[in-house]
Short mmCIF file of C-alpha atoms in Angstrom, two decimals:
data_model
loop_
_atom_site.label_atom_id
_atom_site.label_comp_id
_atom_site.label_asym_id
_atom_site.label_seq_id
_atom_site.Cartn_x
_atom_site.Cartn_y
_atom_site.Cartn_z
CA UNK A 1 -213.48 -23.77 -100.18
CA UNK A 2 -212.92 -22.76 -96.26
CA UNK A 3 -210.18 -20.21 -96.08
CA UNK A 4 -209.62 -20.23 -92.65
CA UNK A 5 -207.50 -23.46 -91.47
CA UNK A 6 -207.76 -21.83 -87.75
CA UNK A 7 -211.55 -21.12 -87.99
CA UNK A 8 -212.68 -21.09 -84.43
CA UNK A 9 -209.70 -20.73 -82.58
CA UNK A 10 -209.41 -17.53 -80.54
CA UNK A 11 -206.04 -16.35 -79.71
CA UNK A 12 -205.18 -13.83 -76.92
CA UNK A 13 -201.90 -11.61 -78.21
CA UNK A 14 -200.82 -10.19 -74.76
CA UNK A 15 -197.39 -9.44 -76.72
CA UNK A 16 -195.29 -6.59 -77.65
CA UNK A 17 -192.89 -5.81 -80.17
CA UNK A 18 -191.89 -8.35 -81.87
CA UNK A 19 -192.10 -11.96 -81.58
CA UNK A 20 -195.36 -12.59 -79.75
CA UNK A 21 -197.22 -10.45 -82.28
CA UNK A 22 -195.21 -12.07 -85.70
CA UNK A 23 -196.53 -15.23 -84.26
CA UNK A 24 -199.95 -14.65 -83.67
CA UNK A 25 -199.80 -12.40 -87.21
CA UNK A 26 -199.46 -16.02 -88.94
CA UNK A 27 -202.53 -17.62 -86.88
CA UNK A 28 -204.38 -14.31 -87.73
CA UNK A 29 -203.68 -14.95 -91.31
CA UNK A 30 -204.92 -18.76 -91.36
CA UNK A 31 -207.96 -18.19 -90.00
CA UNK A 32 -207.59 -17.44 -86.04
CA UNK A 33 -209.62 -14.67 -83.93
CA UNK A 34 -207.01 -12.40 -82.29
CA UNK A 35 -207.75 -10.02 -80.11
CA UNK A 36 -204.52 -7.61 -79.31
CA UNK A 37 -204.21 -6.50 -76.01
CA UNK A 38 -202.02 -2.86 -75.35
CA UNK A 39 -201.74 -0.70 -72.43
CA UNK A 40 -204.52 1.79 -72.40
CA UNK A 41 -202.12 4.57 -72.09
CA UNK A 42 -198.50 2.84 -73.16
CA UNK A 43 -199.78 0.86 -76.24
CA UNK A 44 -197.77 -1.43 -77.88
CA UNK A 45 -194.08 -0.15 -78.17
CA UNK A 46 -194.29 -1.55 -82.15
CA UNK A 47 -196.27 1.34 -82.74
CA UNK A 48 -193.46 3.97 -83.01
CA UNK A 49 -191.10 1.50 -84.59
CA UNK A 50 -190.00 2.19 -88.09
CA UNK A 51 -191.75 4.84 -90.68
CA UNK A 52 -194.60 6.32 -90.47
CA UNK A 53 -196.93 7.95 -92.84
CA UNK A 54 -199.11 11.12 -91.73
CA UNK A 55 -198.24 9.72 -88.02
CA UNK A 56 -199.42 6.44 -89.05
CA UNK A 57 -197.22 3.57 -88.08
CA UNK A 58 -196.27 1.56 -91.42
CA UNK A 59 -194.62 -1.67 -89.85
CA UNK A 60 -198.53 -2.13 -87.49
CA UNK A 61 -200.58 -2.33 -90.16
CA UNK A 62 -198.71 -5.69 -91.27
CA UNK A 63 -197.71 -7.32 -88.02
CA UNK A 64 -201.23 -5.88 -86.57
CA UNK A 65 -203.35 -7.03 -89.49
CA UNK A 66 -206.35 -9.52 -88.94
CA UNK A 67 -206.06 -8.68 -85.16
CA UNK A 68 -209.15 -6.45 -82.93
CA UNK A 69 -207.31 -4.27 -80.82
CA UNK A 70 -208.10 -3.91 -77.53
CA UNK A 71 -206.62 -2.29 -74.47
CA UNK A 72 -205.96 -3.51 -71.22
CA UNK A 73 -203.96 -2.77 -67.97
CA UNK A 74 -203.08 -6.26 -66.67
CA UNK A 75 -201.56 -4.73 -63.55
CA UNK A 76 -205.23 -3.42 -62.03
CA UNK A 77 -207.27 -6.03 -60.58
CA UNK A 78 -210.19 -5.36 -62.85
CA UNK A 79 -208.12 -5.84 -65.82
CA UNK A 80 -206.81 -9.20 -64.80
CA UNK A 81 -210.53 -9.73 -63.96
CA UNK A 82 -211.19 -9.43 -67.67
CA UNK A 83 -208.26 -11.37 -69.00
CA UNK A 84 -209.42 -14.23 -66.80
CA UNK A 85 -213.14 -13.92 -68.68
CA UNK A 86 -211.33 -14.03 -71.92
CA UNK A 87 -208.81 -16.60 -71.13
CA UNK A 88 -212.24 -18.95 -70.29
CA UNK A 89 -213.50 -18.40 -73.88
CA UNK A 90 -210.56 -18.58 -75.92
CA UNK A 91 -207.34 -21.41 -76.87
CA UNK A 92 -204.38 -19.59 -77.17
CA UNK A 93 -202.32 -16.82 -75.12
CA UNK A 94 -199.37 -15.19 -76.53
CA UNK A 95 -197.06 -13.57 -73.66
CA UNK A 96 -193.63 -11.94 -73.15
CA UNK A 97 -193.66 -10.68 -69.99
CA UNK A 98 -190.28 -11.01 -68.20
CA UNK A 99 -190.44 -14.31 -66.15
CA UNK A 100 -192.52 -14.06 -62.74
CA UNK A 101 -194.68 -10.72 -64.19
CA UNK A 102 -197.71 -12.50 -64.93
CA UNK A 103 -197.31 -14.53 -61.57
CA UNK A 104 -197.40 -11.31 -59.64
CA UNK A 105 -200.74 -10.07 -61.24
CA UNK A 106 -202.43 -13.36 -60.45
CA UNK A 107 -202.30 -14.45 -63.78
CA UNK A 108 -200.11 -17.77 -63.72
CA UNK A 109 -200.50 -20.84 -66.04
CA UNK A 110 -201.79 -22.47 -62.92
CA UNK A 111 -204.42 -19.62 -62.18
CA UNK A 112 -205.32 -19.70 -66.22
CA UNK A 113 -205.74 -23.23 -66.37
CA UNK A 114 -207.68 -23.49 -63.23
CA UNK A 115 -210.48 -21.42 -65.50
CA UNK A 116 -209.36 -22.89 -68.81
CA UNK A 117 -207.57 -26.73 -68.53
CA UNK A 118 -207.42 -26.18 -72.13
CA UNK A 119 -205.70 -23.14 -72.94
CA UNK A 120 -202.45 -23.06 -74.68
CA UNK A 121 -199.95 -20.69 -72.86
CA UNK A 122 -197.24 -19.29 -75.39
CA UNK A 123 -194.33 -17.34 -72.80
CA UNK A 124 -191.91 -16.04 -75.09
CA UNK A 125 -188.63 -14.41 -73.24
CA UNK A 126 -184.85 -13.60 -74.04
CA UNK A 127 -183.72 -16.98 -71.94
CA UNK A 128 -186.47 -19.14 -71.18
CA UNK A 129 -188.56 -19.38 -67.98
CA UNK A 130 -185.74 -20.81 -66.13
CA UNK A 131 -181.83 -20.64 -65.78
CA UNK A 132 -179.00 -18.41 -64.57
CA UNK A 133 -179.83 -15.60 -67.28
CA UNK A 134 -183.66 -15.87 -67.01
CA UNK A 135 -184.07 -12.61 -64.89
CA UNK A 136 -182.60 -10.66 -67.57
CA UNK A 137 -184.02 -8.00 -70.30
CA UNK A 138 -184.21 -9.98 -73.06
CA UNK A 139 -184.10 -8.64 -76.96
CA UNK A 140 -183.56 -10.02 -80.27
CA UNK A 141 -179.89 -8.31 -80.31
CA UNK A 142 -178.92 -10.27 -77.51
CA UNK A 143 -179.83 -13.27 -79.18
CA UNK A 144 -178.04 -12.67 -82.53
CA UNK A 145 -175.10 -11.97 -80.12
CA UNK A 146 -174.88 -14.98 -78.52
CA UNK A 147 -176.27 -17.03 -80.75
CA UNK A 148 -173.06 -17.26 -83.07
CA UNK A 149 -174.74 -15.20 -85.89
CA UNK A 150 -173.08 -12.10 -85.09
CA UNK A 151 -169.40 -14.03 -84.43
CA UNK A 152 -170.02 -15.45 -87.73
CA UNK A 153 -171.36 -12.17 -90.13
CA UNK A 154 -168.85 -9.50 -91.45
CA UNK A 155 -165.65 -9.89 -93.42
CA UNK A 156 -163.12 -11.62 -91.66
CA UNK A 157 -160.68 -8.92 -90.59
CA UNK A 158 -163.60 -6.82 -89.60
CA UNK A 159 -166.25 -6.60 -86.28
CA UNK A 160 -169.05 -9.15 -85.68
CA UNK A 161 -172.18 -7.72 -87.66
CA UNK A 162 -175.66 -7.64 -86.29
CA UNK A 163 -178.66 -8.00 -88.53
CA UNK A 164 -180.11 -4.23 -89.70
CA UNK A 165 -183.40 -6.11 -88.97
CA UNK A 166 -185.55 -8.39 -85.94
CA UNK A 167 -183.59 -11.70 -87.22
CA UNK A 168 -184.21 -13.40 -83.77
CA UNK A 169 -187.61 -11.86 -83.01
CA UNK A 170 -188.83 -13.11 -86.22
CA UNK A 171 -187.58 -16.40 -86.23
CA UNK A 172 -188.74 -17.15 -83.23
CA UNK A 173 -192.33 -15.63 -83.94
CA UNK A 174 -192.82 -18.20 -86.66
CA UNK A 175 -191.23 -21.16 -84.46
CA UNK A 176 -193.61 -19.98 -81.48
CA UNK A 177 -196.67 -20.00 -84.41
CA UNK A 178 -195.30 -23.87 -85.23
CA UNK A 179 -195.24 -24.66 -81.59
CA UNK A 180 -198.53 -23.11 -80.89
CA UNK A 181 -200.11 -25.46 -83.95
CA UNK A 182 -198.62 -28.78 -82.69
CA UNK A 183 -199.95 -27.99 -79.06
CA UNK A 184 -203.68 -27.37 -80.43
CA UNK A 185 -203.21 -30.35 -82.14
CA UNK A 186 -202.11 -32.68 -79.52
CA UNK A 187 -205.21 -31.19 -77.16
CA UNK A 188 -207.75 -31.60 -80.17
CA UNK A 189 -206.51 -34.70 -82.13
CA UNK A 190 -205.15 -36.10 -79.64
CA UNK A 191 -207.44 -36.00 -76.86
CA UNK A 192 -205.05 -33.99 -74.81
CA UNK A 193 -204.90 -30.63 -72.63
CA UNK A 194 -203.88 -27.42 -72.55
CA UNK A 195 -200.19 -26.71 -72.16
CA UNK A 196 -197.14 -24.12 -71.53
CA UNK A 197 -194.95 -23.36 -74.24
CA UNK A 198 -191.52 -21.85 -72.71
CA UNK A 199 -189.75 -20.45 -76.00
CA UNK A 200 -186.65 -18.36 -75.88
CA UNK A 201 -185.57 -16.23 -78.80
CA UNK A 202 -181.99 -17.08 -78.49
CA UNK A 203 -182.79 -21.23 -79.11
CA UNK A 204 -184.45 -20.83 -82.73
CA UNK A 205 -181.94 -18.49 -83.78
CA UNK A 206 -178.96 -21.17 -82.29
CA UNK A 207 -180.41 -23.79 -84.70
CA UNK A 208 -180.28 -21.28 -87.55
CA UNK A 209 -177.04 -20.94 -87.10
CA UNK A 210 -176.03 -23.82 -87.54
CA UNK A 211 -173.97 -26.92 -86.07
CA UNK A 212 -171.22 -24.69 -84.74
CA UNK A 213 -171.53 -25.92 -81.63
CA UNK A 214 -171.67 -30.10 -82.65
CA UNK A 215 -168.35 -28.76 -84.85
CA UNK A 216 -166.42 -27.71 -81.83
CA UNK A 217 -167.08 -30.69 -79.67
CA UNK A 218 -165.91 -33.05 -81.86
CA UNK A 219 -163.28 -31.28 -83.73
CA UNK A 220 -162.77 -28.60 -81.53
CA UNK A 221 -162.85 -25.94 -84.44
CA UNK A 222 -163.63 -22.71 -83.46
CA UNK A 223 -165.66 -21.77 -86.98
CA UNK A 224 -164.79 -17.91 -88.02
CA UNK A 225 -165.84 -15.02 -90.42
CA UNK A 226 -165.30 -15.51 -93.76
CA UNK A 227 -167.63 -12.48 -95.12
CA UNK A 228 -169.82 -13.49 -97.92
CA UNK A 229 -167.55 -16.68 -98.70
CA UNK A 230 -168.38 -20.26 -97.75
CA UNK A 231 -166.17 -23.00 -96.35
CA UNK A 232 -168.52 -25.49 -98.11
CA UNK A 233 -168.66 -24.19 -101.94
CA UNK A 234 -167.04 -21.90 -103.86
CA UNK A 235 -167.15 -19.64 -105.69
CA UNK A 236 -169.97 -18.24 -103.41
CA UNK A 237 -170.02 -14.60 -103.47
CA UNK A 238 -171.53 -11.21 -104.48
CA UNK A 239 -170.18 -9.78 -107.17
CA UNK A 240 -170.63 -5.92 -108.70
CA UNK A 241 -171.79 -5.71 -112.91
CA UNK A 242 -171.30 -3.05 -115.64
CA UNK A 243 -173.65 -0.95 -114.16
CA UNK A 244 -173.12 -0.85 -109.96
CA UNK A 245 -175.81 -3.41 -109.16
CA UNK A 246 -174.64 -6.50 -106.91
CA UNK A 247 -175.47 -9.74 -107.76
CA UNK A 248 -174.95 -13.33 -105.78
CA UNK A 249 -173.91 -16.78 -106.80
CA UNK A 250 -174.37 -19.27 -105.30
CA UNK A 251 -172.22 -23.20 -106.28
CA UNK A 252 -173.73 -25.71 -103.39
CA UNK A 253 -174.56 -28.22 -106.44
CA UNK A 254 -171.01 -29.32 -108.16
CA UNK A 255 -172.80 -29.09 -111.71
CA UNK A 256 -173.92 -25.17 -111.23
CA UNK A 257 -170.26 -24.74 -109.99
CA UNK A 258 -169.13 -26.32 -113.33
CA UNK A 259 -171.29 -24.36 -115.42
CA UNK A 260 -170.48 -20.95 -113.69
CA UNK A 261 -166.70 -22.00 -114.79
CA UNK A 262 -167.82 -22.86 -118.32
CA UNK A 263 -169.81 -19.30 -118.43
CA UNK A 264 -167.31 -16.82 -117.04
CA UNK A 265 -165.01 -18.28 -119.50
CA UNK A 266 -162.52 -20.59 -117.30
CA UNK A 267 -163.47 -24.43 -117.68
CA UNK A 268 -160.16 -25.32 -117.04
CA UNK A 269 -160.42 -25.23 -113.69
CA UNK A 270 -163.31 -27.45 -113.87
CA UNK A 271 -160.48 -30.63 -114.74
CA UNK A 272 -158.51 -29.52 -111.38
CA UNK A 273 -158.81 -32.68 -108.39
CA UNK A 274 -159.44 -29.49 -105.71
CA UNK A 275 -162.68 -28.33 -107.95
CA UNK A 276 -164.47 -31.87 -107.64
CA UNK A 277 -165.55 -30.64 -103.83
CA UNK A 278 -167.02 -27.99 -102.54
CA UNK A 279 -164.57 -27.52 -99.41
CA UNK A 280 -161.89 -27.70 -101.64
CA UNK A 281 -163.14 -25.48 -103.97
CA UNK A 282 -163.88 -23.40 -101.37
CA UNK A 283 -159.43 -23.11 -100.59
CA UNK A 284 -159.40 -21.70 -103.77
CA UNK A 285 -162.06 -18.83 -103.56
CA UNK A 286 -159.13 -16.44 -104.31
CA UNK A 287 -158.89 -17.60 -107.44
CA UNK A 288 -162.46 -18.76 -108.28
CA UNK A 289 -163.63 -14.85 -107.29
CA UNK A 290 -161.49 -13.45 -109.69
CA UNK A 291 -162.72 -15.26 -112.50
CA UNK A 292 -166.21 -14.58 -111.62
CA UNK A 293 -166.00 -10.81 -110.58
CA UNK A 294 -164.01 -9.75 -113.73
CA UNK A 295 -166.33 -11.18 -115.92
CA UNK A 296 -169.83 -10.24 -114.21
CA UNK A 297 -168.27 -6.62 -114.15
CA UNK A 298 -167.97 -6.15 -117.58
CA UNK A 299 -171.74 -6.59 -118.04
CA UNK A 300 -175.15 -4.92 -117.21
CA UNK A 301 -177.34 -6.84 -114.16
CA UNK A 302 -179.73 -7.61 -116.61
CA UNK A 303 -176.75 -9.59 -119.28
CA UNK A 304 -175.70 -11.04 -116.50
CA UNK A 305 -178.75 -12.71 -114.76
CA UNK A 306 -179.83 -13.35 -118.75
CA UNK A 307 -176.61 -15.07 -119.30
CA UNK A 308 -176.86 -17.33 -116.21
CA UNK A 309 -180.62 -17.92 -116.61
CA UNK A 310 -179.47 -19.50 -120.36
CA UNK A 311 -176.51 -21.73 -118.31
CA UNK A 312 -178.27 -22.98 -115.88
CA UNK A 313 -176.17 -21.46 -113.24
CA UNK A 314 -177.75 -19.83 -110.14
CA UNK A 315 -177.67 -16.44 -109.85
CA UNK A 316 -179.96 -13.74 -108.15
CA UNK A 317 -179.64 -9.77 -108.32
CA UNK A 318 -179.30 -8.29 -104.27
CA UNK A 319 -182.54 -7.02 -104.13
CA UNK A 320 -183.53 -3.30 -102.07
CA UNK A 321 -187.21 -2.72 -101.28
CA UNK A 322 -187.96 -0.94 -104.42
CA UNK A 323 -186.54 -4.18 -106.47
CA UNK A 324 -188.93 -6.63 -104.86
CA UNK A 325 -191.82 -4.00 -105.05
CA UNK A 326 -191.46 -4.21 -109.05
CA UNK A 327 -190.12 -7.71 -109.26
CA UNK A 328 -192.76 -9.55 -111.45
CA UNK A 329 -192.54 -12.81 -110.19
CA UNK A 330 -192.91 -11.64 -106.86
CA UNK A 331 -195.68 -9.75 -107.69
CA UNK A 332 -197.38 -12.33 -110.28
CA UNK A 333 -197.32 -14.73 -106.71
CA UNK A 334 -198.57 -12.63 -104.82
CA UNK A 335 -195.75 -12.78 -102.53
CA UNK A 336 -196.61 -9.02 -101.86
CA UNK A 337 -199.70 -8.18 -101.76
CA UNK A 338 -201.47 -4.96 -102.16
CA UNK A 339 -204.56 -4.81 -99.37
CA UNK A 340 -206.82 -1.54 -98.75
CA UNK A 341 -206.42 0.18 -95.37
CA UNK A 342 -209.02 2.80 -93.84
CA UNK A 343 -206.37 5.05 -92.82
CA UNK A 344 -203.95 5.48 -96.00
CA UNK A 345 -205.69 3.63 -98.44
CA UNK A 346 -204.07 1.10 -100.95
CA UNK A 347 -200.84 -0.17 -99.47
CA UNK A 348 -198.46 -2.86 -100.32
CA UNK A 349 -197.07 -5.64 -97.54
CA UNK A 350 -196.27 -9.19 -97.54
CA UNK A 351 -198.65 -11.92 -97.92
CA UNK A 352 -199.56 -14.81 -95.84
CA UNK A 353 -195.90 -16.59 -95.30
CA UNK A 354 -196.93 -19.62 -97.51
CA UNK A 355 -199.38 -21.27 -99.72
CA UNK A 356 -202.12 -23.82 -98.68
CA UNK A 357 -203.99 -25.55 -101.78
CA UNK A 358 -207.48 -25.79 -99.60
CA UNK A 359 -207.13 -22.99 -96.36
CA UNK A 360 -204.70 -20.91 -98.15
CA UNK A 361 -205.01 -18.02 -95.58
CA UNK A 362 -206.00 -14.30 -96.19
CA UNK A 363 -205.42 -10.79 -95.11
CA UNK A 364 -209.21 -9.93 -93.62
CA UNK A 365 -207.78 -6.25 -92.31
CA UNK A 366 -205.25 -4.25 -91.74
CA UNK A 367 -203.50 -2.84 -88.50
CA UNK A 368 -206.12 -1.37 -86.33
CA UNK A 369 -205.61 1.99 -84.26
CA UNK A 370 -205.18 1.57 -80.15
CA UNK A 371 -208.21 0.15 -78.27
CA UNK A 372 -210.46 0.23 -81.64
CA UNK A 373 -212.70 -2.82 -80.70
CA UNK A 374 -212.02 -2.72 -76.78
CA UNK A 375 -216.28 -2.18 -76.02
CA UNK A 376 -217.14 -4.67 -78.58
CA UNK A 377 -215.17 -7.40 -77.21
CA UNK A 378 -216.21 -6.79 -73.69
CA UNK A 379 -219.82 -6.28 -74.63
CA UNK A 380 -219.45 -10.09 -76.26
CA UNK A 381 -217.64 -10.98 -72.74
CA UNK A 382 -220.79 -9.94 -70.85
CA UNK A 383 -220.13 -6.49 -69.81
CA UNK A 384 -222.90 -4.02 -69.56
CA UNK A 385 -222.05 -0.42 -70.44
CA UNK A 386 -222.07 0.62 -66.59
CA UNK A 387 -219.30 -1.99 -65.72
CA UNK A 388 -217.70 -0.61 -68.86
CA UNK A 389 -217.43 2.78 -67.82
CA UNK A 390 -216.11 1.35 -64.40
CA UNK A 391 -213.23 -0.24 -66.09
CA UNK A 392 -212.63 2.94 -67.58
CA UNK A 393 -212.68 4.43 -64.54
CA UNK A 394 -210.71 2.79 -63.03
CA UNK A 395 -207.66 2.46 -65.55
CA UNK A 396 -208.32 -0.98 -66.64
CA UNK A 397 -209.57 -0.52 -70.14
#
């Protein structure tokens, strides 16, 4: 059994932060040859985000892992030189340069695909390539802005709420991984060539969102705030037990609505015309909340999530890091994964992002430390050890 769905395919991750290197993470983990590229000096900016342990950066050795890390200064000639010799031998280039960058090096598509008519060219910005707003820094906070999430998180007398996380980055890093997959396809199975891929991380995050915008065309309807309510189902909230743990229901099917009545101990409401829908249910939430928060508080989390297990009713505890660390099904699934790292050992971090039943994907290594396999990839490029010490020399490695 092959593990490696990607098996062959080299990818070039000439990204930082975020959601270049989240998307060439997932075609590290099925299989594909990355080789990282970082500043020589600068390295990635990633590196000093989130904890570290013994001045080892924790979030790298996940987003980092199955990648060879090599450095490279893009702006000197000779570096271009050698992305040019590794853009002929590979399929795949990750970027997120502001728009024009790579153009001023000497290293447009049009350059690239002069050497390699079949390489895929991933540019991931804030705005896209093109457009009023494509000159502009672009980050993931932007996009959660102005993509509606914010307007639409927080309670409804309160602010907008951003994510306490890389919501944008991240859903565009998978997206760009998808996109990335379909245009290897169409130049392999298809018979076809290499191609640009101009992603933004504001458009992903606008379809997660939602049809906000179709709403407000047609209906004009402005859609608001309404905390951790729906206007499509109710009740639909998180609700606090016995013992100051928060759980969350959740009533999109009418029958789990109908049992959640029968449970908390109000199935009269269940025979009421505005419970047979979800929107209308949803004009009573007032109501419906009470009847679900006074009875989940008089109970431990684990009565309660027992006694909605036995109805049928869906129900999850709100998870914090340390709960999903010692949750056992996502530990019997390996949905976390425990893999051994050189530098601290035995760690714990998320598995590949799904499951495959022939190439289900692996983690090969962990995070590697700045510029690790720089003189073994350009030794397979050719180089001789004089013209690597020139590169050296002259800032380019």
């Amino acid at each position: 059994m092959s593990q490696d769905s990607l098996r062959g395919v080299r990818v070039i991750d000439a990204s930082t932060i975020l959601a270049g290197p989240l998307c060439c993470q997932i075609l590290g983990d099925y299989g594909a040859e990355v080789i990282k590229l970082e500043h020589p000096t600068k390295g990635d900016a990633l590196r000093g985000h989130g904890p570290s342990k013994d001045g080892v950066p924790l979030w790298w050795k996940e987003v980092s892992r199955n990648k060879r890390a090599v450095t490279l200064n893009l702006k000197v000639p000779a570096g271009a030189e050698v992305l040019k010799r590794l853009v002929c031998e590979s399929d795949v280039l990750v970027e997120n340069f502001r728009p024009g960058t790579l153009e001023r090096w000497g290293l447009s598509p049009e350059a690239l695909h002069a050497l390699n008519p079949g390489l895929i060219i991933v540019r991931i910005t804030g705005f896209g390539q093109n457009g009023p707003y494509a000159s502009r820094p672009g980050f993931g906070t932007l996009a959660e802005a102005m993509s509606g999430f914010a307007h639409l998180t927080g309670e409804a007398d309160g602010p907008p709420m951003l994510p306490a996380f890389g919501l944008a980055d991240s859903i565009a890093g998978i997206a760009a991984s998808s996109a990335a997959v379909m245009a290897l396809y169409h130049r392999d199975a298809r018979n076809g060539a290499g191609q640009v891929i101009d992603l933004s991380l504001i458009e992903p995050i606008l379809t997660a969102v939602g049809p906000g915008v179709t709403v407000y065309d047609q209906l004009g309807v402005v859609e608001q705030r309404h905390g951790n309510r729906s206007t499509n189902n109710a009740p639909r909230n998180t609700y606090l037990t016995k013992d100051d743990h928060w759980v969350a229901v959740s009533t999109s099917a009418q029958a789990i609505a109908e049992r959640v009545m029968h449970l908390v101990g109000h199935p009269e409401v269940v025979d009421e015309p505005w419970f047979a829908a979800g929107h209308t249910r949803a004009e009573h939430a007032d109501e419906l909340d009470e009847y679900v928060g006074t009875w989940v508080r008089k109970y431990n989390r684990d009565e309660v999530l027992a006694a909605f297990e036995q109805a049928g009713a869906a129900l999850a505890a709100v998870y914090s890091a340390a709960d999903i660390a010692h949750d056992p099904h996502i530990r019997e699934t390996e949905m976390i994964t425990q893999v051994e790292d050189p530098e601290l050992g035995p760690m714990l971090m998320h598995n590949v992002m799904w499951r495959m039943s022939h190439t289900p994907g692996r983690i090969r290594f962990t995070g590697r430390s700045k510029g690790a396999d720089t003189e073994e990839v350009l030794t397979e490029l050719g180089y001789t050890q004089e013209e690597i010490a020139d590169l050296h020399a002259a800032g380019a490695v």
